[in-house]
Tab-separated table of C-alpha atoms and ligand atoms in Angstrom:
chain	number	residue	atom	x	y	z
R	78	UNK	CA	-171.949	19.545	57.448
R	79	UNK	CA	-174.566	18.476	54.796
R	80	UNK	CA	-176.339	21.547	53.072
R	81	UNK	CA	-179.665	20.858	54.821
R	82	UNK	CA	-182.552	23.167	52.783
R	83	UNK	CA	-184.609	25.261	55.243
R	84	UNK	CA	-187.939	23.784	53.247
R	85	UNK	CA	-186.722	20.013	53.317
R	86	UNK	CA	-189.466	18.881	55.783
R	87	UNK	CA	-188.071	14.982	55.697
R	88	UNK	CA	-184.772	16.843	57.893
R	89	UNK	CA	-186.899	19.104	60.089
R	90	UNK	CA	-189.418	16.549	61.047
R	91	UNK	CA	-186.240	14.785	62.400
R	92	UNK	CA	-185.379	17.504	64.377
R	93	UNK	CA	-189.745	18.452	65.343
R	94	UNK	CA	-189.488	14.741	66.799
R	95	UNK	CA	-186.789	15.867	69.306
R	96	UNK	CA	-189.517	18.107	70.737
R	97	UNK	CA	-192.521	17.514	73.032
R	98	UNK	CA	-195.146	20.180	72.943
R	99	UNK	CA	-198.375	20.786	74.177
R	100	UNK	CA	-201.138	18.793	72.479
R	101	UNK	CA	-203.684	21.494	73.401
R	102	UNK	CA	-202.595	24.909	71.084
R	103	UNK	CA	-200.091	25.923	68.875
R	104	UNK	CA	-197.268	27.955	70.308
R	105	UNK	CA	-196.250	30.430	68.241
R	106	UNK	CA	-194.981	32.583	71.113
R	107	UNK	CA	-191.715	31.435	71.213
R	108	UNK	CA	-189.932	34.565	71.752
R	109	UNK	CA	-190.287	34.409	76.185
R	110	UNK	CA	-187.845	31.212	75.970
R	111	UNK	CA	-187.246	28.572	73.600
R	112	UNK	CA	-188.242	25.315	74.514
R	113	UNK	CA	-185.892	23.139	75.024
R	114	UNK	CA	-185.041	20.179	73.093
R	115	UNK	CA	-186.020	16.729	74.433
R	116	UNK	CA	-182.564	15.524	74.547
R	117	UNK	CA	-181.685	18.761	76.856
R	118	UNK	CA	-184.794	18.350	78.760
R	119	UNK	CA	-183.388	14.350	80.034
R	120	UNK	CA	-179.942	15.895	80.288
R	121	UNK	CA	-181.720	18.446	83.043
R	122	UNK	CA	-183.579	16.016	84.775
R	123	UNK	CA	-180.510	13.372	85.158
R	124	UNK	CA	-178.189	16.220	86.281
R	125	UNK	CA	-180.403	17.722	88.785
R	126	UNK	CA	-180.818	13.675	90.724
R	127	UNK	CA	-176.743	13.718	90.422
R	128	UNK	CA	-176.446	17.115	92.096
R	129	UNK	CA	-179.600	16.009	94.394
R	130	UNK	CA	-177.823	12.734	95.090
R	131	UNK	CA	-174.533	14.186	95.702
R	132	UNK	CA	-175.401	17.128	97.382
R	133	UNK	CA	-172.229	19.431	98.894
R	134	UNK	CA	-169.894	16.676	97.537
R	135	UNK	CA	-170.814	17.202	93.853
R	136	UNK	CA	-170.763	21.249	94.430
R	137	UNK	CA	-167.450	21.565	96.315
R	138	UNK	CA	-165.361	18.468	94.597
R	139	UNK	CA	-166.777	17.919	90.662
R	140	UNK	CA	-169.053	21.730	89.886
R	141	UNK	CA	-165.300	23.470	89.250
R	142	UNK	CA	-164.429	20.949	86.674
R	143	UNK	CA	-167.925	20.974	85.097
R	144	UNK	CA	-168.276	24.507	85.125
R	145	UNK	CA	-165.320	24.878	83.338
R	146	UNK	CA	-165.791	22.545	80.756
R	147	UNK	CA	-169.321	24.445	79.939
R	148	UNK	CA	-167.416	27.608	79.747
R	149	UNK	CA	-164.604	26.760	77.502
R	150	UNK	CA	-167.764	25.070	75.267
R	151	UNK	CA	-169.315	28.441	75.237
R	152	UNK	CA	-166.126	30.774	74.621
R	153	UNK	CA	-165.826	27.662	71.333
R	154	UNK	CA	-169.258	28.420	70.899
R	155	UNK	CA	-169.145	32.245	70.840
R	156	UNK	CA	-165.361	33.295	69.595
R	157	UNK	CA	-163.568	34.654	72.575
R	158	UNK	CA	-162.099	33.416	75.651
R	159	UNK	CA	-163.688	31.513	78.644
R	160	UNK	CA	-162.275	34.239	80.828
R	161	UNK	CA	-163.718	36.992	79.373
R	162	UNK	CA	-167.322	34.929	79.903
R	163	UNK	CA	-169.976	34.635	83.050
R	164	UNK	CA	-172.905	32.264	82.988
R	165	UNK	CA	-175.641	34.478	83.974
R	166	UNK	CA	-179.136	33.228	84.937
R	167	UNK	CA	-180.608	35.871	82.120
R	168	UNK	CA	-180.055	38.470	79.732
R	169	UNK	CA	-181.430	40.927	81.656
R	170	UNK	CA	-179.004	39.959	85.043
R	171	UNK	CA	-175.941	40.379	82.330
R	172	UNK	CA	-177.170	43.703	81.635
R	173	UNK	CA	-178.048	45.010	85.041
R	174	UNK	CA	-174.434	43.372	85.703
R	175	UNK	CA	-172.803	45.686	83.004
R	176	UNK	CA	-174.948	49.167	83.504
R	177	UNK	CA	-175.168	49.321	87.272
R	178	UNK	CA	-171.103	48.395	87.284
R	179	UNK	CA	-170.199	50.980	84.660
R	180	UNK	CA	-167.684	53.595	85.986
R	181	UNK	CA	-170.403	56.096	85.012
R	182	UNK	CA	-170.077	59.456	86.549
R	183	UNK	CA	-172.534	62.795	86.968
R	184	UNK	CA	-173.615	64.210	83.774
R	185	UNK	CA	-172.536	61.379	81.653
R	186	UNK	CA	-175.083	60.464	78.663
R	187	UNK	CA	-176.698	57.181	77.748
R	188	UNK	CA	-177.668	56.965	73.907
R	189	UNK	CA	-180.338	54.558	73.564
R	190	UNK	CA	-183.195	53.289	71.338
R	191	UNK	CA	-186.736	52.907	71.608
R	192	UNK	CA	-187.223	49.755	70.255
R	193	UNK	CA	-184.587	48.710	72.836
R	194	UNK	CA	-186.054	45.811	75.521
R	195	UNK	CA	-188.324	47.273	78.467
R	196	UNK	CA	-185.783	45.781	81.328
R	197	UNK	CA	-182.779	47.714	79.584
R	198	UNK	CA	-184.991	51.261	79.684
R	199	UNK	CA	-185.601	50.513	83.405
R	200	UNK	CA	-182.022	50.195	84.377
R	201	UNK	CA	-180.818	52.696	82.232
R	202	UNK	CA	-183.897	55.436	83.638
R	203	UNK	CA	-183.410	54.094	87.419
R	204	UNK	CA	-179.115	54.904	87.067
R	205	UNK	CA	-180.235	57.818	85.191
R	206	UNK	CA	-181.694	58.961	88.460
R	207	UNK	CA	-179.412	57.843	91.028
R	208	UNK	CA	-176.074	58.666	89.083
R	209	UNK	CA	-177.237	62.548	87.842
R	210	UNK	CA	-177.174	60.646	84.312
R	211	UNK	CA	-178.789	61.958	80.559
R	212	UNK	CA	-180.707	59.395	78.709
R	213	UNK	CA	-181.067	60.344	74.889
R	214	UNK	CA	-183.202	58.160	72.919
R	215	UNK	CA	-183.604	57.599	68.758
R	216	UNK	CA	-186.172	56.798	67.265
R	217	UNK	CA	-185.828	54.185	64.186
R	218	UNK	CA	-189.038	53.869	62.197
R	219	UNK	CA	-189.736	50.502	61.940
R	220	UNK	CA	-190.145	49.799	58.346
R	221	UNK	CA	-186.254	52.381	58.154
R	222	UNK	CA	-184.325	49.438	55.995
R	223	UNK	CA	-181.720	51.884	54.975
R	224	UNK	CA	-178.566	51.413	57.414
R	225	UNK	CA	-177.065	54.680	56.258
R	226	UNK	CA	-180.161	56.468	57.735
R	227	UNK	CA	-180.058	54.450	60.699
R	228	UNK	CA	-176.305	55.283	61.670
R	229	UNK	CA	-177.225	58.693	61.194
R	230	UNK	CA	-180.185	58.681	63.677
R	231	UNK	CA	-177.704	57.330	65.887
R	232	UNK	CA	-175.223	59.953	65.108
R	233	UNK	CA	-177.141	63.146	65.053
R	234	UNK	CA	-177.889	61.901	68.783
R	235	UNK	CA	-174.602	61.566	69.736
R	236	UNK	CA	-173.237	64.529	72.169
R	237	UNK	CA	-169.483	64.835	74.160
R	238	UNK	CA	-171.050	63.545	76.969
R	239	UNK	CA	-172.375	60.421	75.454
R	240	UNK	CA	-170.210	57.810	77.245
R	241	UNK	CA	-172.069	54.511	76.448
R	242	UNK	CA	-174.671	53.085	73.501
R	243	UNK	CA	-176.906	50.536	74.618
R	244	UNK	CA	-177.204	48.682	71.569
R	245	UNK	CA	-180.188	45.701	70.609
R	246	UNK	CA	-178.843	43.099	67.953
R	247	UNK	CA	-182.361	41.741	67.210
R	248	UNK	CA	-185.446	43.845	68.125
R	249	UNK	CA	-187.786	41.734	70.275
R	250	UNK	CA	-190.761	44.107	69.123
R	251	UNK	CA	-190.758	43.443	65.178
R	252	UNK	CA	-187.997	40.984	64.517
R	253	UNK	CA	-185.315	43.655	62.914
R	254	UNK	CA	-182.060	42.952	62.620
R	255	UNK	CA	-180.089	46.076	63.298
R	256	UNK	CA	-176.844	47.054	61.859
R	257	UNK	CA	-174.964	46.356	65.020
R	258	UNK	CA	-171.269	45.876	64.373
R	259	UNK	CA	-171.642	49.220	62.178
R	260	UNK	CA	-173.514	50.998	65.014
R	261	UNK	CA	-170.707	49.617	67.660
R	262	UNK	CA	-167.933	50.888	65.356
R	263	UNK	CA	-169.629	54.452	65.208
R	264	UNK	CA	-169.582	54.680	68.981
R	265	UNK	CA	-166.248	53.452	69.141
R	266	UNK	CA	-165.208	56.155	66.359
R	267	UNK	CA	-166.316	58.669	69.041
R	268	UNK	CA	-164.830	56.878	72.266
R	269	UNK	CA	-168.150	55.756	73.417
R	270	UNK	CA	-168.463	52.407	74.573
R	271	UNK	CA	-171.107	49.899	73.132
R	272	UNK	CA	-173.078	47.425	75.233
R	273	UNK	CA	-175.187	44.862	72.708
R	274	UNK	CA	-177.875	43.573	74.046
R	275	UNK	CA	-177.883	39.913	71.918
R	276	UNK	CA	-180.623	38.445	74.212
R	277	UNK	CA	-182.920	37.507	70.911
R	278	UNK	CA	-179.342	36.911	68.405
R	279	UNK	CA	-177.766	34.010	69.928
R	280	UNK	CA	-178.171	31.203	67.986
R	281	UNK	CA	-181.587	32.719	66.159
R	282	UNK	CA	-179.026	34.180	64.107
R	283	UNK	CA	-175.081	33.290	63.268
R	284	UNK	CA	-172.133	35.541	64.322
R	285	UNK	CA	-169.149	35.441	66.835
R	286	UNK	CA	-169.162	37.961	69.227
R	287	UNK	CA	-166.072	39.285	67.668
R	288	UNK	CA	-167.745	40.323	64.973
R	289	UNK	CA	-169.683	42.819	67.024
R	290	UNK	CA	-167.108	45.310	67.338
R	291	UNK	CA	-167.746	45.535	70.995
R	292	UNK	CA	-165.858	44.541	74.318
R	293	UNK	CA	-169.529	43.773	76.654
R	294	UNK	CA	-172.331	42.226	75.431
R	295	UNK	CA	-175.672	40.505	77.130
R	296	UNK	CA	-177.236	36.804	76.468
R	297	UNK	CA	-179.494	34.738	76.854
R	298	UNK	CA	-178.711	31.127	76.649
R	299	UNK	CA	-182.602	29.832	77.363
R	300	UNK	CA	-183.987	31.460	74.338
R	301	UNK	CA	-182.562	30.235	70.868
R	302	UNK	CA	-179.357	27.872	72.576
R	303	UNK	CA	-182.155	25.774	73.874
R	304	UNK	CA	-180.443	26.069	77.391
R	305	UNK	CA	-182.753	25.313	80.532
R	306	UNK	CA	-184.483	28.221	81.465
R	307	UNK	CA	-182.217	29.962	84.275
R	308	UNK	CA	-179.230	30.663	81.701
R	309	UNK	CA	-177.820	33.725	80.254
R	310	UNK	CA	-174.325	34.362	78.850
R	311	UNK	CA	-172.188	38.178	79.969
R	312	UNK	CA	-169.288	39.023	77.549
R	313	UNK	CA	-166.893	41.425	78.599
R	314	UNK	CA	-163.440	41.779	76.972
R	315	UNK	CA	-160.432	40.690	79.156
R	316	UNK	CA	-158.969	44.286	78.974
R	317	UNK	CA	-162.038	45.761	80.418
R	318	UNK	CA	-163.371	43.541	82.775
R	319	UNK	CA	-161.276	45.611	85.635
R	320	UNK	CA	-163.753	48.778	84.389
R	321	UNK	CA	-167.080	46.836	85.744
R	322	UNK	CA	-167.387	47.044	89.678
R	323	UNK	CA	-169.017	44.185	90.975
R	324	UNK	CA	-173.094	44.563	91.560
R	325	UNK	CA	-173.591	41.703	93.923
R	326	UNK	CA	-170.654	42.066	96.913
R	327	UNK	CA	-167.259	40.704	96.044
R	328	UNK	CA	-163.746	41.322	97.627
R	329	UNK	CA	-162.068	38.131	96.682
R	330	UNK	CA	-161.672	37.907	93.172
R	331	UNK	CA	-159.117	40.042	91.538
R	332	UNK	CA	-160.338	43.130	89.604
R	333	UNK	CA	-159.510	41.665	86.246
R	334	UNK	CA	-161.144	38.136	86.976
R	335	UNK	CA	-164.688	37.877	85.263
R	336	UNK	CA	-165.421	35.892	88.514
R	337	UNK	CA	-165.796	38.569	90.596
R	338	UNK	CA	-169.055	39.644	89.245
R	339	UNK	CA	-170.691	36.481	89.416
R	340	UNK	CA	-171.068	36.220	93.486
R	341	UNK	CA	-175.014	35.482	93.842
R	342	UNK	CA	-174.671	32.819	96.032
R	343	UNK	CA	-175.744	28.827	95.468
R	344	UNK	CA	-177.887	28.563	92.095
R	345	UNK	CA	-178.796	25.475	90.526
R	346	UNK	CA	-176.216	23.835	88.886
R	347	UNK	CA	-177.847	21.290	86.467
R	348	UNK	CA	-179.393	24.200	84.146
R	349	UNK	CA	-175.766	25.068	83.462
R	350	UNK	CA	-174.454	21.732	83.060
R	351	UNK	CA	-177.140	21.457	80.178
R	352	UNK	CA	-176.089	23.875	78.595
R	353	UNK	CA	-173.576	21.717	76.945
R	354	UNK	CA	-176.583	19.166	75.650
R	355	UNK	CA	-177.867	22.355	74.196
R	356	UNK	CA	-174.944	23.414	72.300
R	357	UNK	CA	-174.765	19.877	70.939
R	358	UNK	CA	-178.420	20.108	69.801
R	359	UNK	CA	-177.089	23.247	68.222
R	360	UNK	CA	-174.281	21.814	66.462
R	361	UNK	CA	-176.023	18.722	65.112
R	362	UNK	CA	-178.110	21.058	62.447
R	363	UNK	CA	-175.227	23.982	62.431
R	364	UNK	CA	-176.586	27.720	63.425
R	365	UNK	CA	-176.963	28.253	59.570
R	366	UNK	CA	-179.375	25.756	58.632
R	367	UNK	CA	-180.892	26.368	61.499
R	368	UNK	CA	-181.320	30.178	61.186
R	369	UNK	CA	-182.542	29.786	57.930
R	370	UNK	CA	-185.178	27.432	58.623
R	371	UNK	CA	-186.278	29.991	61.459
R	372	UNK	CA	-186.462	32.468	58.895
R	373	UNK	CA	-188.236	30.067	56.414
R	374	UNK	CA	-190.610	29.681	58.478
R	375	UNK	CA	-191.322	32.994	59.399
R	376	UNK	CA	-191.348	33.636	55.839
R	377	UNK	CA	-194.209	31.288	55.740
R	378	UNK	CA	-196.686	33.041	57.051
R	379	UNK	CA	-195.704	36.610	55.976
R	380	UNK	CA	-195.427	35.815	52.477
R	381	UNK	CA	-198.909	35.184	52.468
R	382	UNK	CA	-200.319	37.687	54.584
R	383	UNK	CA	-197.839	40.752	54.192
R	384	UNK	CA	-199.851	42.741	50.670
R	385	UNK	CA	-203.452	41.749	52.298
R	386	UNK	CA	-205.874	44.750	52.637
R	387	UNK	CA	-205.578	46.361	56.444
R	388	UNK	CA	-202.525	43.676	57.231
R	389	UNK	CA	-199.164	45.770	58.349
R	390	UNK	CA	-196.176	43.367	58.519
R	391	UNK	CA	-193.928	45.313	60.783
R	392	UNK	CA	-190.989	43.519	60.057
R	393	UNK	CA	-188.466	43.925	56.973
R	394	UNK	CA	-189.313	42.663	53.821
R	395	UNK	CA	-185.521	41.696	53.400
R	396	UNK	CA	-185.060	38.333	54.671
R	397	UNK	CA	-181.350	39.485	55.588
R	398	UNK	CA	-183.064	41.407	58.218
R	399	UNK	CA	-185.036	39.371	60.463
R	400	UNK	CA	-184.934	35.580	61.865
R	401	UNK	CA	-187.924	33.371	63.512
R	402	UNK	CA	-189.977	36.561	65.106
R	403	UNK	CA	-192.167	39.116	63.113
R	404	UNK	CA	-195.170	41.192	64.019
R	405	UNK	CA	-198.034	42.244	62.016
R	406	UNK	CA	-201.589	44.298	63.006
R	407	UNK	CA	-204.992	44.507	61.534
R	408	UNK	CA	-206.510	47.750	60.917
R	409	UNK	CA	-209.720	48.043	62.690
R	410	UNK	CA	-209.078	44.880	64.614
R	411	UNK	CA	-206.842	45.856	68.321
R	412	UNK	CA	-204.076	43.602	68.774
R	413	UNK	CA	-205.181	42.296	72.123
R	414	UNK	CA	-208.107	40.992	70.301
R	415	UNK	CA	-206.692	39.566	67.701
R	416	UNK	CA	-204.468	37.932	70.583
R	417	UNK	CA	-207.794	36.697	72.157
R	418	UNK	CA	-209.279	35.247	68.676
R	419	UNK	CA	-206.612	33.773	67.759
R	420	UNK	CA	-206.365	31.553	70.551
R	421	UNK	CA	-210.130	30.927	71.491
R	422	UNK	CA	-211.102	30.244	68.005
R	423	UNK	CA	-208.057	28.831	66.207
R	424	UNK	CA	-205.843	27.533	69.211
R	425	UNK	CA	-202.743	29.710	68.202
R	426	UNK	CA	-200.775	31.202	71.013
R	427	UNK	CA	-199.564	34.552	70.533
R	428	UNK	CA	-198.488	38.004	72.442
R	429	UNK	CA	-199.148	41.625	72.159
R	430	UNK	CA	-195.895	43.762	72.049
R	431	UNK	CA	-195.412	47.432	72.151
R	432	UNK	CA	-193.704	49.806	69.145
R	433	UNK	CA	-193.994	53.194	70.337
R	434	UNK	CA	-197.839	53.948	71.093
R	435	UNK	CA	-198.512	51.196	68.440
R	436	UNK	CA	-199.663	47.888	69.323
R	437	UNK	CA	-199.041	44.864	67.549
R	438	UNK	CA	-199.191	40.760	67.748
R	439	UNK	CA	-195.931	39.284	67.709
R	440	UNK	CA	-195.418	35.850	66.308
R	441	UNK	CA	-192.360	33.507	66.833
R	442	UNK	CA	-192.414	29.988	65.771
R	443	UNK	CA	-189.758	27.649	67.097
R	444	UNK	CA	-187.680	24.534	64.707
R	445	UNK	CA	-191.109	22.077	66.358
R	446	UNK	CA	-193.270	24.377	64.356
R	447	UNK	CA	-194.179	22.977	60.993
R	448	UNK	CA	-195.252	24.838	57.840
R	449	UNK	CA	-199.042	23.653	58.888
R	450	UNK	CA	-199.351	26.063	61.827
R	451	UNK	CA	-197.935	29.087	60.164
R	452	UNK	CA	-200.625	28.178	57.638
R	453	UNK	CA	-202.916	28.057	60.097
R	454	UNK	CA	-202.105	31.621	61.278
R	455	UNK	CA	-202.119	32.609	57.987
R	456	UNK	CA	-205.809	31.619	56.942
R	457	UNK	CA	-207.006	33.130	60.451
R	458	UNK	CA	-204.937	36.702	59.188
R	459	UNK	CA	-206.650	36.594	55.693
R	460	UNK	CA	-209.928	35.988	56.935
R	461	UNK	CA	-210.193	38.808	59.297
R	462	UNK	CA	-208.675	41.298	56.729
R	463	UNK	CA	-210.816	44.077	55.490
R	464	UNK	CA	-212.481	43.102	52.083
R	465	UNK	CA	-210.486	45.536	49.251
K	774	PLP	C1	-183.960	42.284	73.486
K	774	PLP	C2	-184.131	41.586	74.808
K	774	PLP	N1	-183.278	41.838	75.802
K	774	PLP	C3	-183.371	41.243	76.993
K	774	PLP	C4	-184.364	40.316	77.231
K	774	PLP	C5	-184.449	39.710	78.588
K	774	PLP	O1	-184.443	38.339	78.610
K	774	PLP	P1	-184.514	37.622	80.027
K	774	PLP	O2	-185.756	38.090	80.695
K	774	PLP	O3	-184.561	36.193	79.692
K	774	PLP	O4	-183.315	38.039	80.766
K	774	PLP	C6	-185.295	40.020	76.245
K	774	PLP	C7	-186.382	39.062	76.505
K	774	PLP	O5	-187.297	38.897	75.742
K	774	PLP	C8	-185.153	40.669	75.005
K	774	PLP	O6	-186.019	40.411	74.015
């Protein structure tokens, strides 16, 4: 693999002309999904008229085949084994999967964070109340770079009853990128199992999911794989899998068989069959360049805007510690306004996110952005700071 620069704009623009977007604003929310790649989007289209055109044939004769072959892609893709992998339709059905099947019983605690995503709270309050279950919660600062102190947040919440740690790889809210493998070892020092939430990780960021330290983990494969929308990737290690009881009814797989927890009925197959066009995408630029052009171009418009009067950046200044998405405020200006301005009177697309009681604008440019629109975000920041 050539060493492609994350600032060598005669590469990216090869790559931004694989992309169609919208003519009318720029999108720099790309943190809901990631758009996919025009090569993907054809594959999707052509593999929804076979499945159309086949019908019953193509789902009961060739699906098994092709199904496999996109697993064993993804276990290449991700470091284990196909059979400790499920194709999900989302993160957030991977981690309902994982927390409503744990063998959780009455009195058990769940540590969690909260800077973890919404969806994950929600699962973890509603079992909370129909299993007699604890939720404990830490609190990491946002702008708390130290890992040290973060493990020990962690591990001052830790009690004997603490039986799992739901665990966020990269913070949707601000962009962090938390010390997980260290945090999953800690849990595992005290017999408590981690679940990593990697919805945001995959493939904004390289690792394996070995090098997580942990035996489940939730994906999404429509956000930063540049899957069709409808895709989302559930680790759990082989010698566990017979732990998780099956949320959606299943008495014919065998308790150790991944399978078992995938029974939703007939979903569309041609999302997951693109999934392979996606991790060729993927592959063509390699997950580093391509993480650190994310990052580049994030850096892009913090750089300029991050020691500006009244402008908080609320992600890390270490560029080790966030990808693609960031957040910043205003002071004096609320964030749902500078939402609103930015769009009506510059044409840039962003959302509001929540960090505690705090709210802030979250921007996430995608590889089809170009140094241009973070510029363009940039002079819209500057000019609405408060004079010194
Ligand atoms: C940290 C985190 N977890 C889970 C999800 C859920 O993703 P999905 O709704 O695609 O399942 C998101 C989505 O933004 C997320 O940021």
């Amino acid at each position: 693999m050539p060493d492609i620069r994350p600032d060598d704009e005669s590469y990216w623009s090869t790559i931004r002309a694989q992309y169609t977007r919208s003519p009318d604003f720029i999108n720099l929310e790309n943190g809901y999904f990631g758009m996919p790649a025009d090569p993907v989007r054809a594959a999707l289209r052509r593999y929804q008229d076979e499945v159309d055109r086949e019908n019953a044939f193509f789902l009961r004769t060739r699906w098994p085949a092709r199904l496999a072959r996109v697993k064993a892609l993804l276990a290449g893709f991700t470091g284990v084994a196909p059979d400790e992998l499920l194709i999900t339709r989302s993160a957030v059905e991977s981690m309902n999967i994982l927390l409503q099947g744990y063998p959780f019983e009455a009195g058990d605690a769940i540590l969690m964070a909260r800077h973890d995503y919404d969806s994950s709270h929600d699962i973890v309050r509603m079992l909370a109340e129909r299993k007699g279950l604890t939720v404990v919660q830490v609190d990491v600062p946002y702008d708390l770079e130290d890992e040290d102190a973060i493990a020990a947040l962690y591990a001052d919440a830790i009690t004997p009853r603490t039986r799992v740690l739901l665990l966020t790889h990269l913070v949707h809210r601000t962009g962090r990128i938390m010390p997980v493998a260290r945090l999953a070892a800690l849990a595992r020092a005290h017999g408590i199992d981690p679940i990593v939430d990697g919805a945001h990780a995959l493939a904004q960021i390289e690792f394996t999911i070995p090098q997580l330290g942990t035996q489940f983990a939730a994906f999404n494969l429509h956000k930063w794989v540049g899957a069709p929308l409808g895709t989302g990737l559930l680790y759990i290690a082989r010698e566990r899998i017979a732990d998780i009881a099956p949320l959606y009814g299943d008495v014919t797989f065998a308790r150790t068989d991944i399978d078992k927890l995938g029974h939703v009925g007939t979903v569309p197959p041609a999302p997951i069959m693109a999934i392979e066009d996606a991790l060729a995408f993927h592959a063509a630029m390699g997950g580093k360049a391509k993480e650190a052009r994310l990052r580049w171009l994030a850096r892009r418009w913090m750089d300029q805007v991050r020691d500006l009067p009244g402008v908080r950046v609320f992600t890390p200044r270490d560029p080790n510690l966030h990808g693609a998405l960031g957040a910043f405020g205003i002071a004096g200006i609320p964030a749902a306004e500078v939402v609103r301005r930015l769009m009506e009177e510059h044409r840039i697309f962003t959302v509001i996110r929540k960090f505690g009681g705090t709210e802030i604008v979250r921007v996430t440019p995608h590889l089809y952005n170009g140094p241009e629109d973070l510029d363009a975000l940039a002079a819209a920041i500057r000019q609405w700071a408060p004079p010194r």
